[in-house]
mmCIF file of C-alpha atoms and ligand atoms in Angstrom:
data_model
loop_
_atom_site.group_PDB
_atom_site.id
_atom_site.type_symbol
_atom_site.label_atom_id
_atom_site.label_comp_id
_atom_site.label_asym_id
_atom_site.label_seq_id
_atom_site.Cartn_x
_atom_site.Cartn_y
_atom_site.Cartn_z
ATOM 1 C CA UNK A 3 24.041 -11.183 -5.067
ATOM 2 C CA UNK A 4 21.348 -11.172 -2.629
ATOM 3 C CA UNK A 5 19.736 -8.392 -3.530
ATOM 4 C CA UNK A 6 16.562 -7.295 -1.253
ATOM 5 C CA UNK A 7 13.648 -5.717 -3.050
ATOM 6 C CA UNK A 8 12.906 -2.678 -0.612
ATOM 7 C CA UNK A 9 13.684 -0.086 -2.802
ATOM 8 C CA UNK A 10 10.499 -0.853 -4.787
ATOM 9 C CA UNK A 11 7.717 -0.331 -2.326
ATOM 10 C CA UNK A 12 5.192 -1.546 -5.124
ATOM 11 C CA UNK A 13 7.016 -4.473 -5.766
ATOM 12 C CA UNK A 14 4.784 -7.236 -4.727
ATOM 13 C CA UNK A 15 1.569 -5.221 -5.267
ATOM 14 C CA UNK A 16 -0.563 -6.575 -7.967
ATOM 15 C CA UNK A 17 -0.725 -5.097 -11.653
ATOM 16 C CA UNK A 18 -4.174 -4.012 -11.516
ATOM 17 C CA UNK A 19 -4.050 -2.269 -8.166
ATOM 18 C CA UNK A 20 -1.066 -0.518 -8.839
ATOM 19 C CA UNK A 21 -2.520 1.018 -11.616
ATOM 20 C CA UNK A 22 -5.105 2.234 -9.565
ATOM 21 C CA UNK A 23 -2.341 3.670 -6.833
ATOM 22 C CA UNK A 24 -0.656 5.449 -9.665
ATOM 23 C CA UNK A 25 -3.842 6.806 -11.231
ATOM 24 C CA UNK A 26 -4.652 8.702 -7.915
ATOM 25 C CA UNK A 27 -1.084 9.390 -7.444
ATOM 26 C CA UNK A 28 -0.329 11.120 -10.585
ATOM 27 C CA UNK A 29 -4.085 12.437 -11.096
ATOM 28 C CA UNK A 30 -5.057 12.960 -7.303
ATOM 29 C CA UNK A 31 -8.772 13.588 -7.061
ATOM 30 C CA UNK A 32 -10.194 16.893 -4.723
ATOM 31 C CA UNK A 33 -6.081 18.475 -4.424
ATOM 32 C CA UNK A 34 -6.114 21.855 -3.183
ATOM 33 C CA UNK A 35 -7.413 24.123 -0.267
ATOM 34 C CA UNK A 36 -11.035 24.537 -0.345
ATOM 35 C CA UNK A 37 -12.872 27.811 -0.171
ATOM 36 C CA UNK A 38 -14.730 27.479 2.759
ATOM 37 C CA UNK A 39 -14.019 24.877 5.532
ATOM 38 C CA UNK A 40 -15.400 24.130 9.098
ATOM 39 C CA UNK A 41 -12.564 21.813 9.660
ATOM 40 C CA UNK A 42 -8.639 21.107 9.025
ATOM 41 C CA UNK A 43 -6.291 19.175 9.921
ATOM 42 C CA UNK A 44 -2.712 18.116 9.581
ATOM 43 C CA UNK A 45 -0.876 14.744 9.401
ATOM 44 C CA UNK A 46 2.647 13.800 9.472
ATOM 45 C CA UNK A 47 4.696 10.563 9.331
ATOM 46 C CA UNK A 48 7.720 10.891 10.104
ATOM 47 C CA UNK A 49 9.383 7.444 9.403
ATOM 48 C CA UNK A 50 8.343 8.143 5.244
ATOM 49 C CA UNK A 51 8.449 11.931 5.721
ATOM 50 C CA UNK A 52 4.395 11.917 4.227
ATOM 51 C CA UNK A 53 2.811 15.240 5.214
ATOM 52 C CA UNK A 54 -0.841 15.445 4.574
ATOM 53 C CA UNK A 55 -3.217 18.266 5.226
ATOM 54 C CA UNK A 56 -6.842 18.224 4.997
ATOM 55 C CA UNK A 57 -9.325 20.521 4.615
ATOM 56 C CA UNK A 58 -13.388 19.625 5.238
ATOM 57 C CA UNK A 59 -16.511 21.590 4.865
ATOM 58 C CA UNK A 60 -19.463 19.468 7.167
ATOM 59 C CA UNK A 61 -23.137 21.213 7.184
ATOM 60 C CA UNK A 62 -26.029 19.356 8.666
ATOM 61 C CA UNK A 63 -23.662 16.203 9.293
ATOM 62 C CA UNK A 64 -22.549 15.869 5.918
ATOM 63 C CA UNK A 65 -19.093 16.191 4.484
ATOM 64 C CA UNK A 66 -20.084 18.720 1.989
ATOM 65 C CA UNK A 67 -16.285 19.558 0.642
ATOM 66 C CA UNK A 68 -13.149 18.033 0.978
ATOM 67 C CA UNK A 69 -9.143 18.681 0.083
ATOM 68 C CA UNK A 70 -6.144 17.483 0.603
ATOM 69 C CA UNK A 71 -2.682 18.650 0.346
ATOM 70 C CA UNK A 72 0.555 16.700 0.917
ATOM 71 C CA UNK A 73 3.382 15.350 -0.333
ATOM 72 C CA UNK A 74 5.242 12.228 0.251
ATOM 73 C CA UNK A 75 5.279 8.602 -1.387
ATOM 74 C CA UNK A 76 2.765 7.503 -3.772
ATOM 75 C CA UNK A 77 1.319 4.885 -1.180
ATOM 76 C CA UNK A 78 0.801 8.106 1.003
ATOM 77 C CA UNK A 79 -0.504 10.573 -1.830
ATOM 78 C CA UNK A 80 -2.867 8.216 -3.708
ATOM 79 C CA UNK A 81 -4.248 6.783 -0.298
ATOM 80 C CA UNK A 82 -5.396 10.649 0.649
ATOM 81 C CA UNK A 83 -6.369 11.063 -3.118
ATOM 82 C CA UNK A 84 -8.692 7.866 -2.375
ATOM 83 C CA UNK A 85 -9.918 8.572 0.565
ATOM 84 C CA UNK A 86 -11.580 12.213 -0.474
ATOM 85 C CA UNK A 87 -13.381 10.373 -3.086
ATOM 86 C CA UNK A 88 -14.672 7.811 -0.920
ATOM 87 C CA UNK A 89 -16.014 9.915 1.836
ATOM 88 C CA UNK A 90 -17.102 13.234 -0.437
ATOM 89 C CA UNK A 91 -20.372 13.404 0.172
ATOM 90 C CA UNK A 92 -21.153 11.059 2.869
ATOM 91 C CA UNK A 93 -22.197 11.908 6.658
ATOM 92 C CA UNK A 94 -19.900 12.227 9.088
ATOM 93 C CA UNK A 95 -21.196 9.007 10.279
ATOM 94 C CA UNK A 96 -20.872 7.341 7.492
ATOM 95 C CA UNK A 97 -17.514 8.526 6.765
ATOM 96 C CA UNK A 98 -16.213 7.154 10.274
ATOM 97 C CA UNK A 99 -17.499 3.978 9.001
ATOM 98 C CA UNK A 100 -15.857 3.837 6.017
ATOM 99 C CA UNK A 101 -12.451 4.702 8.474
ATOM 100 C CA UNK A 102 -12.969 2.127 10.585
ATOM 101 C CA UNK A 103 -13.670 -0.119 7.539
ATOM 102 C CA UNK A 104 -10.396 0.994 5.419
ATOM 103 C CA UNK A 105 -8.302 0.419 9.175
ATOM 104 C CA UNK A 106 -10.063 -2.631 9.812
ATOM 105 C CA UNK A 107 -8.642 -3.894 6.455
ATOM 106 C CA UNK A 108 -5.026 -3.821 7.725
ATOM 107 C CA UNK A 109 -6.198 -5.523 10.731
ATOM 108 C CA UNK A 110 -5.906 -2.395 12.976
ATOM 109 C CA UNK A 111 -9.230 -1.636 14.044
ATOM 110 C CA UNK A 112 -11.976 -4.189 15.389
ATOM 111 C CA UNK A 113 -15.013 -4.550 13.392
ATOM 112 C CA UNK A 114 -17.589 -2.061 14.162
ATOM 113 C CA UNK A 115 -21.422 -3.254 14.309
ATOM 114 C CA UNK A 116 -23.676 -2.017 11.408
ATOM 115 C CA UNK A 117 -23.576 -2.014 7.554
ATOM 116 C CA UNK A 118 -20.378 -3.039 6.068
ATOM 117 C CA UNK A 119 -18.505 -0.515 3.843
ATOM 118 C CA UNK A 120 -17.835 -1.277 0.412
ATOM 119 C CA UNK A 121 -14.083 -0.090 0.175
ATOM 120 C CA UNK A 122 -13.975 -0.527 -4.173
ATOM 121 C CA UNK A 123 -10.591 1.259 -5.221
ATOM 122 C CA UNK A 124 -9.621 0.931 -1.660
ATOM 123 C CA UNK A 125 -9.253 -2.329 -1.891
ATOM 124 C CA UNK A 126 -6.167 -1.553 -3.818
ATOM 125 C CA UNK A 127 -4.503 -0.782 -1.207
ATOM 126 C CA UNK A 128 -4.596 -3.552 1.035
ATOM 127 C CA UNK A 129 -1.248 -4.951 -0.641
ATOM 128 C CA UNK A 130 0.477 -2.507 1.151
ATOM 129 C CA UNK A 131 -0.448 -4.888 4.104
ATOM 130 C CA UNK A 132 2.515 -6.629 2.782
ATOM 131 C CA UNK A 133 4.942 -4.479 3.842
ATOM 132 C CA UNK A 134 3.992 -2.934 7.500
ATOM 133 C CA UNK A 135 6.090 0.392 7.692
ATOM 134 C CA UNK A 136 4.110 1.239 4.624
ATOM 135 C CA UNK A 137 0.632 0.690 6.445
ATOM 136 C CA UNK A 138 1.426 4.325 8.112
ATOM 137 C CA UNK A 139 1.576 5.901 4.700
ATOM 138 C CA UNK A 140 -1.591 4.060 4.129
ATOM 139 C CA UNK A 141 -3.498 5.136 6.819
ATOM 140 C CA UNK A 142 -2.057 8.900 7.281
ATOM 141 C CA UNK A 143 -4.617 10.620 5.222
ATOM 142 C CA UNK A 144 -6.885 8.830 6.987
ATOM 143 C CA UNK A 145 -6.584 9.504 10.458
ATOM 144 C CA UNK A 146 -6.173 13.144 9.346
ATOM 145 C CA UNK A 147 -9.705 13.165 8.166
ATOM 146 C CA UNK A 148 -10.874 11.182 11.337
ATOM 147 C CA UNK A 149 -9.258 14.188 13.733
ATOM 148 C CA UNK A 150 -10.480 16.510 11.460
ATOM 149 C CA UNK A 151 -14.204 15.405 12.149
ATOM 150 C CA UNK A 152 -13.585 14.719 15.643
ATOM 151 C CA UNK A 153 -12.305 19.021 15.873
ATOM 152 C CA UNK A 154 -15.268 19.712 13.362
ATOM 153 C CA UNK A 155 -17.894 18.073 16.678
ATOM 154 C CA UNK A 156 -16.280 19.790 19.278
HETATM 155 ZN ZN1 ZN B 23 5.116 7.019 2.779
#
């Protein structure tokens, strides 16, 4: 028997990072709607059947609040859960950075000029890079935040 390992997405991901995936995954950080928001957004990918929505409150250029909902795989659901706690807080500047940064670590965006973003837990996830139909699950939450700031400045 030949057997293929595709079944287990995780497989050749690290012990230490998965840990990290599944910590976010079963205890996702900023999960739920938030009370007040300036911003939303909604992501889908279809190929994994991920569905993430996200929910920002920006005043004076600062992401103030943020939630996500979703479901879908754990690559999906702990990415989102990862990304809220990496751009809470930040300017909207700032958090674009840290997009570009987290895209530019599956090779997908080109390096933008400036301070480089420390990615930390992030970094976690750049095993997925292993297996390319998961870099949409990766990413998902991701570019839902970035269209949610671009509808936030129009
Ligand atoms: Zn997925």
């Amino acid at each position: 028997m030949n057997a293929r390992n595709e079944g287990g997405a995780m497989g050749g991901v690290e012990e230490l990072y998965r840990e990290v995936i599944l910590d976010h995954f079963k205890s996702p950080r900023n999960k739920g709607k938030l009370n007040r928001k300036t911003s939303s957004s909604e992501g889908l990918n279809p190929l994994c059947g991920d569905q993430i929505s996200v929910e920002v409150l920006i005043e004076n250029g600062r992401i103030k609040e943020i939630g996500f909902e979703g479901h879908g795989c754990a690559i999906s659901q702990s990415s989102a859960s990862m990304m809220t706690a990496a751009v809470k807080g930040k300017t909207v500047d700032e958090a674009a950075s840290a997009v570009n940064a987290f895209k530019r670590m599956f090779g997908i965006a080109e390096a933008a000029p400036g301070t480089p973003v420390e990615l930390g837990d992030l970094e976690a996830l750049e095993g997925v890079k292993k297996y390319p139909v998961r870099i949409k699950c990766a990413l998902l939450s991701w570019n839902t935040l970035q269209q949610a700031m671009s509808d936030a400045g129009k």
